CSV table of C-alpha atoms in Angstrom, one decimal:
chain,number,residue,atom,x,y,z
A,1303,UNK,CA,6.7,2.1,-19.4
A,1304,UNK,CA,5.0,1.4,-16.0
A,1305,UNK,CA,3.7,4.3,-14.0
A,1306,UNK,CA,1.9,4.2,-10.6
A,1307,UNK,CA,0.1,7.4,-9.6
A,1308,UNK,CA,-1.2,7.8,-6.1
A,1309,UNK,CA,-3.8,10.2,-4.8
A,1310,UNK,CA,-6.0,10.7,-1.7
A,1311,UNK,CA,-3.6,11.7,1.0
A,1312,UNK,CA,-4.3,14.7,3.3
A,1313,UNK,CA,-4.8,15.9,6.8
A,1314,UNK,CA,-7.4,14.3,9.0
A,1315,UNK,CA,-8.3,14.2,12.7
A,1316,UNK,CA,-7.7,11.1,14.8
A,1317,UNK,CA,-10.6,8.7,14.3
A,1318,UNK,CA,-11.2,9.9,10.7
A,1319,UNK,CA,-10.9,8.1,7.4
A,1320,UNK,CA,-9.1,8.5,4.2
A,1321,UNK,CA,-9.0,6.4,1.0
A,1322,UNK,CA,-5.8,6.3,-1.0
A,1323,UNK,CA,-5.8,5.4,-4.7
A,1324,UNK,CA,-3.1,4.1,-6.9
A,1325,UNK,CA,-3.7,4.0,-10.7
A,1326,UNK,CA,-1.4,2.0,-12.9
A,1327,UNK,CA,-0.5,2.3,-16.6
A,1328,UNK,CA,1.7,-0.2,-18.4
A,1329,UNK,CA,0.9,-2.9,-15.8
A,1330,UNK,CA,-2.0,-4.9,-14.6
A,1331,UNK,CA,-2.2,-5.1,-10.8
A,1332,UNK,CA,-1.9,-8.7,-9.5
A,1333,UNK,CA,0.5,-8.8,-6.6
A,1334,UNK,CA,0.8,-5.4,-4.9
A,1335,UNK,CA,1.3,-3.7,-1.6
A,1336,UNK,CA,1.2,-0.5,0.4
A,1337,UNK,CA,4.0,0.8,2.5
A,1338,UNK,CA,4.6,3.9,4.5
A,1339,UNK,CA,7.7,5.8,5.6
A,1340,UNK,CA,8.4,8.6,8.1
A,1341,UNK,CA,11.6,10.7,8.1
A,1342,UNK,CA,14.7,8.8,9.1
A,1343,UNK,CA,12.9,5.5,9.1
A,1344,UNK,CA,12.9,2.5,6.9
A,1345,UNK,CA,9.9,1.9,4.6
A,1346,UNK,CA,7.3,0.0,6.6
A,1347,UNK,CA,4.9,-2.7,5.3
A,1348,UNK,CA,1.2,-1.8,5.7
A,1349,UNK,CA,-0.8,-4.2,3.5
A,1350,UNK,CA,-0.4,-6.5,0.5
A,1351,UNK,CA,-2.1,-8.8,-1.8
A,1352,UNK,CA,-0.1,-11.9,-2.8
A,1353,UNK,CA,-1.8,-14.1,-5.3
A,1354,UNK,CA,-5.3,-14.7,-3.7
A,1355,UNK,CA,-4.4,-13.7,-0.1
A,1356,UNK,CA,-4.4,-10.4,1.7
A,1357,UNK,CA,-2.0,-9.5,4.4
A,1358,UNK,CA,-1.9,-6.6,6.9
A,1359,UNK,CA,0.6,-5.3,9.4
A,1360,UNK,CA,-0.6,-5.8,13.0
A,1361,UNK,CA,-0.7,-2.1,13.6
A,1362,UNK,CA,-3.4,-1.6,10.9
A,1363,UNK,CA,-5.3,-4.8,11.1
A,1364,UNK,CA,-9.0,-4.2,11.5
A,1365,UNK,CA,-8.7,-0.6,10.5
A,1366,UNK,CA,-7.2,-0.6,6.9
A,1367,UNK,CA,-8.5,-2.5,3.9
A,1368,UNK,CA,-6.9,-3.0,0.5
A,1369,UNK,CA,-8.9,-3.6,-2.6
A,1370,UNK,CA,-8.7,-3.5,-6.4
A,1371,UNK,CA,-10.9,-2.2,-9.2
A,1372,UNK,CA,-9.9,-4.3,-12.2
A,1373,UNK,CA,-11.9,-2.1,-14.7
A,1374,UNK,CA,-10.0,1.0,-13.5
A,1375,UNK,CA,-6.7,-0.8,-13.0
A,1376,UNK,CA,-6.6,0.9,-9.6
A,1377,UNK,CA,-5.8,-0.3,-6.1
A,1378,UNK,CA,-7.1,1.3,-3.0
A,1379,UNK,CA,-6.1,1.6,0.7
A,1380,UNK,CA,-9.1,2.4,2.8
A,1381,UNK,CA,-8.0,3.7,6.2
A,1382,UNK,CA,-10.4,4.0,9.0
A,1383,UNK,CA,-10.1,5.0,12.7
A,1384,UNK,CA,-6.8,6.8,11.8
A,1385,UNK,CA,-4.3,7.5,14.6
A,1386,UNK,CA,-1.5,10.0,14.9
A,1387,UNK,CA,1.0,7.2,14.5
A,1388,UNK,CA,-0.4,6.5,11.1
A,1389,UNK,CA,1.2,9.8,9.9
A,1390,UNK,CA,3.6,9.0,7.1
A,1391,UNK,CA,4.2,9.1,3.4
A,1392,UNK,CA,2.3,6.2,1.9
A,1393,UNK,CA,3.5,4.4,-1.2
A,1394,UNK,CA,1.8,1.8,-3.4
A,1395,UNK,CA,4.0,-0.9,-5.0
A,1396,UNK,CA,3.5,-3.5,-7.7
A,1397,UNK,CA,5.4,-6.6,-8.5
A,1398,UNK,CA,6.2,-7.1,-12.1
A,1399,UNK,CA,8.3,-10.3,-11.9
A,1400,UNK,CA,6.9,-13.7,-12.3
A,1401,UNK,CA,7.7,-16.5,-9.8
A,1402,UNK,CA,7.1,-17.3,-6.2
A,1403,UNK,CA,8.1,-15.0,-3.4
A,1404,UNK,CA,7.2,-15.4,0.2
A,1405,UNK,CA,8.0,-12.1,1.9
A,1406,UNK,CA,5.3,-9.7,0.8
A,1407,UNK,CA,6.5,-7.3,3.4
A,1408,UNK,CA,9.9,-6.6,1.9
A,1409,UNK,CA,10.1,-3.6,-0.4
A,1410,UNK,CA,12.8,-5.4,-2.5
A,1411,UNK,CA,10.1,-7.8,-3.7
A,1412,UNK,CA,8.3,-5.0,-5.6
A,1413,UNK,CA,9.4,-3.6,-8.9
A,1414,UNK,CA,7.4,-0.5,-9.3
A,1415,UNK,CA,6.5,2.3,-6.9
A,1416,UNK,CA,4.2,5.3,-6.8
A,1417,UNK,CA,5.5,8.7,-6.0
A,1418,UNK,CA,4.0,8.7,-2.4
A,1419,UNK,CA,1.2,10.6,-0.8
A,1420,UNK,CA,1.4,12.3,2.6
A,1421,UNK,CA,-1.1,11.3,5.2
A,1422,UNK,CA,-1.2,13.4,8.4
A,1423,UNK,CA,-3.3,12.6,11.4
A,1424,UNK,CA,-3.8,15.2,14.1
A,1425,UNK,CA,-4.6,14.3,17.7
């Protein structure tokens, strides 16, 4: 059974930083992503690793960084220079299927999801 457990959310002032963690059991991270969602909105792509490449949404490029600790089987989202518009519930996602996929920004291309962690940025 695959389980993704997120941690690291919280309340921070604009300009501050947070690091989100997502630990996996039952699966080894290879292709994975981070998404976020606000009430009434669709889940939005934030960042992803697809094979050997990293991808970021334009809104977070230069501020957010994804990484992986193989020994801990944990992926991270380092968020710097946070803005109030970054306020959302953040989700990690992992792809369990084999095979090629091009759209790393589509939630349907991921098979497993964390429970979400709230990030709130005050102005």
